[in-house]
Amino acid sequence: MEFKMKENGFETDVEFGTLQVSGNAEHGFRPYQLLVSSIAVCSGGVLRKVLEKKRVAYEDIHIKADVVRNTEGAQEIQAVHMHFTISGCDASEQKIEKSLEVTRKNCSMVQSVKESIEITESFELK
C-alpha cells in the first residue's frame, strides 16, 4: 500500500476506492477506527466461514465492538470486546463457543494484535 499526504491526513487507493485516513474524523477514517474495524470484520468473516463449514444455519451476524483506550499518553487501544448477536441460528451455545475459539485462532487481525491488545468475545443467539 502507498499513502499520499494530503492537507488533513493521508489517502490510499484500494480496489474499492480511495481510503481517506486522518486523525480528525471530519477528514477521514481515524486510524483506531480502521484497526477496530479490521479486528471485528475479520472475526465476523471467519466466524461466518466456520459456521458454514459446520453447516450451522443462521440468518444474520451483528457485531458490537467496545474499545478501551489508554487515557494517558498515545491513547493506544488496550482492549477490544466483541459481542456477536447471531440471529436465526440453529446451533447450541456450546457449538457457538467452539466456533468462536476456531475463529479467534484463524482471524489474521486478532492473531496480529493478540500480544498487545486484549481481545475478548461474547455472544447471544436470537
Coordinates of C-alpha atoms in Angstrom, one line a residue:
M1 CA 0.0 0.0 0.0
E2 CA 1.1 3.5 -0.7
F3 CA -0.1 6.5 1.2
K4 CA -0.1 10.1 -0.1
M5 CA -0.1 13.0 2.3
K6 CA -3.0 15.4 1.9
E7 CA -3.8 18.7 3.8
N8 CA -5.6 16.9 6.6
G9 CA -4.3 13.3 6.6
F10 CA -3.3 10.6 4.1
E11 CA -5.1 8.7 1.4
T12 CA -4.5 5.5 -0.5
D13 CA -6.2 3.9 -3.5
V14 CA -7.5 0.4 -2.9
E15 CA -9.6 -1.9 -5.1
F16 CA -12.9 -0.5 -3.7
G17 CA -11.9 3.2 -4.0
T18 CA -9.9 5.8 -2.2
L19 CA -9.4 5.5 1.5
Q20 CA -9.1 8.7 3.4
V21 CA -7.3 8.4 6.8
S22 CA -7.0 11.3 9.3
G23 CA -6.6 11.9 13.0
N24 CA -9.6 14.3 12.5
A25 CA -12.9 12.5 11.9
E26 CA -14.1 15.4 9.7
H27 CA -11.5 14.5 7.1
G28 CA -11.4 10.7 7.0
F29 CA -11.5 7.5 9.0
R30 CA -9.5 7.7 12.2
P31 CA -6.7 5.1 12.5
Y32 CA -8.1 3.5 15.6
Q33 CA -11.5 3.0 13.8
L34 CA -9.8 1.2 11.0
L35 CA -7.9 -1.1 13.4
V36 CA -11.0 -2.0 15.4
S37 CA -13.0 -2.4 12.2
S38 CA -10.3 -4.8 10.9
I39 CA -10.4 -6.9 14.0
A40 CA -14.2 -7.0 14.1
V41 CA -14.9 -7.6 10.4
C42 CA -12.1 -10.2 10.1
S43 CA -13.6 -12.0 13.1
G44 CA -17.1 -11.9 11.7
G45 CA -15.9 -13.1 8.3
V46 CA -14.0 -16.0 9.8
L47 CA -17.0 -16.9 12.1
R48 CA -19.2 -16.9 9.1
K49 CA -17.0 -19.4 7.3
V50 CA -16.7 -21.6 10.4
L51 CA -20.5 -21.7 10.8
E52 CA -20.9 -22.6 7.1
K53 CA -18.3 -25.4 7.3
K54 CA -20.1 -26.8 10.3
R55 CA -23.4 -26.5 8.4
V56 CA -24.9 -24.2 11.1
A57 CA -27.8 -22.3 9.7
Y58 CA -28.1 -18.6 10.7
E59 CA -29.8 -15.5 9.2
D60 CA -27.6 -12.7 10.4
I61 CA -24.5 -11.8 12.4
H62 CA -24.2 -8.4 14.1
I63 CA -21.0 -7.3 15.9
K64 CA -20.7 -4.6 18.5
A65 CA -17.2 -3.7 19.4
D66 CA -16.4 -2.0 22.6
V67 CA -12.9 -0.4 22.8
V68 CA -10.8 0.6 25.8
R69 CA -8.1 3.1 25.1
N70 CA -5.3 4.4 27.4
T71 CA -6.5 7.8 28.5
E72 CA -2.9 8.9 29.0
G73 CA -0.1 9.1 26.5
A74 CA -0.7 7.9 23.0
Q75 CA -4.3 6.7 23.7
E76 CA -3.4 3.3 22.3
I77 CA -6.0 0.6 22.2
Q78 CA -5.7 -1.6 25.2
A79 CA -8.7 -3.9 24.7
V80 CA -11.5 -4.8 22.3
H81 CA -14.5 -6.7 23.3
M82 CA -16.7 -8.0 20.5
H83 CA -20.3 -9.1 21.2
F84 CA -21.7 -11.2 18.4
T85 CA -25.5 -11.4 18.0
I86 CA -26.4 -14.3 15.8
S87 CA -30.0 -14.4 14.6
G88 CA -31.9 -17.3 13.3
C89 CA -29.2 -19.8 14.5
D90 CA -30.0 -23.5 14.9
A91 CA -26.8 -24.3 16.9
S92 CA -26.3 -24.9 20.6
E93 CA -24.4 -22.3 22.7
Q94 CA -21.6 -24.9 23.1
K95 CA -21.2 -25.2 19.3
I96 CA -21.0 -21.4 19.0
E97 CA -18.4 -21.2 21.8
K98 CA -16.2 -23.7 19.9
S99 CA -16.8 -21.9 16.7
L100 CA -15.6 -18.6 18.3
E101 CA -12.4 -20.4 19.5
V102 CA -11.7 -21.6 15.9
T103 CA -12.5 -18.0 14.8
R104 CA -10.0 -16.5 17.2
K105 CA -7.3 -18.8 16.0
N106 CA -7.9 -18.2 12.3
C107 CA -8.6 -14.5 12.2
S108 CA -5.4 -12.9 10.9
M109 CA -6.2 -9.5 12.5
V110 CA -6.7 -11.0 16.0
Q111 CA -3.6 -13.0 15.7
S112 CA -1.7 -9.9 14.6
V113 CA -2.6 -7.9 17.7
K114 CA -3.2 -10.6 20.4
E115 CA 0.1 -9.8 22.2
S116 CA -0.6 -6.1 22.5
I117 CA -4.4 -5.8 22.6
E118 CA -6.7 -7.8 24.9
I119 CA -9.4 -9.4 22.6
T120 CA -12.5 -10.9 24.2
E121 CA -15.8 -12.1 22.8
S122 CA -19.3 -12.8 23.9
F123 CA -22.4 -13.8 22.0
E124 CA -26.1 -14.2 22.1
L125 CA -28.4 -16.2 20.0
K126 CA -31.7 -14.7 18.8

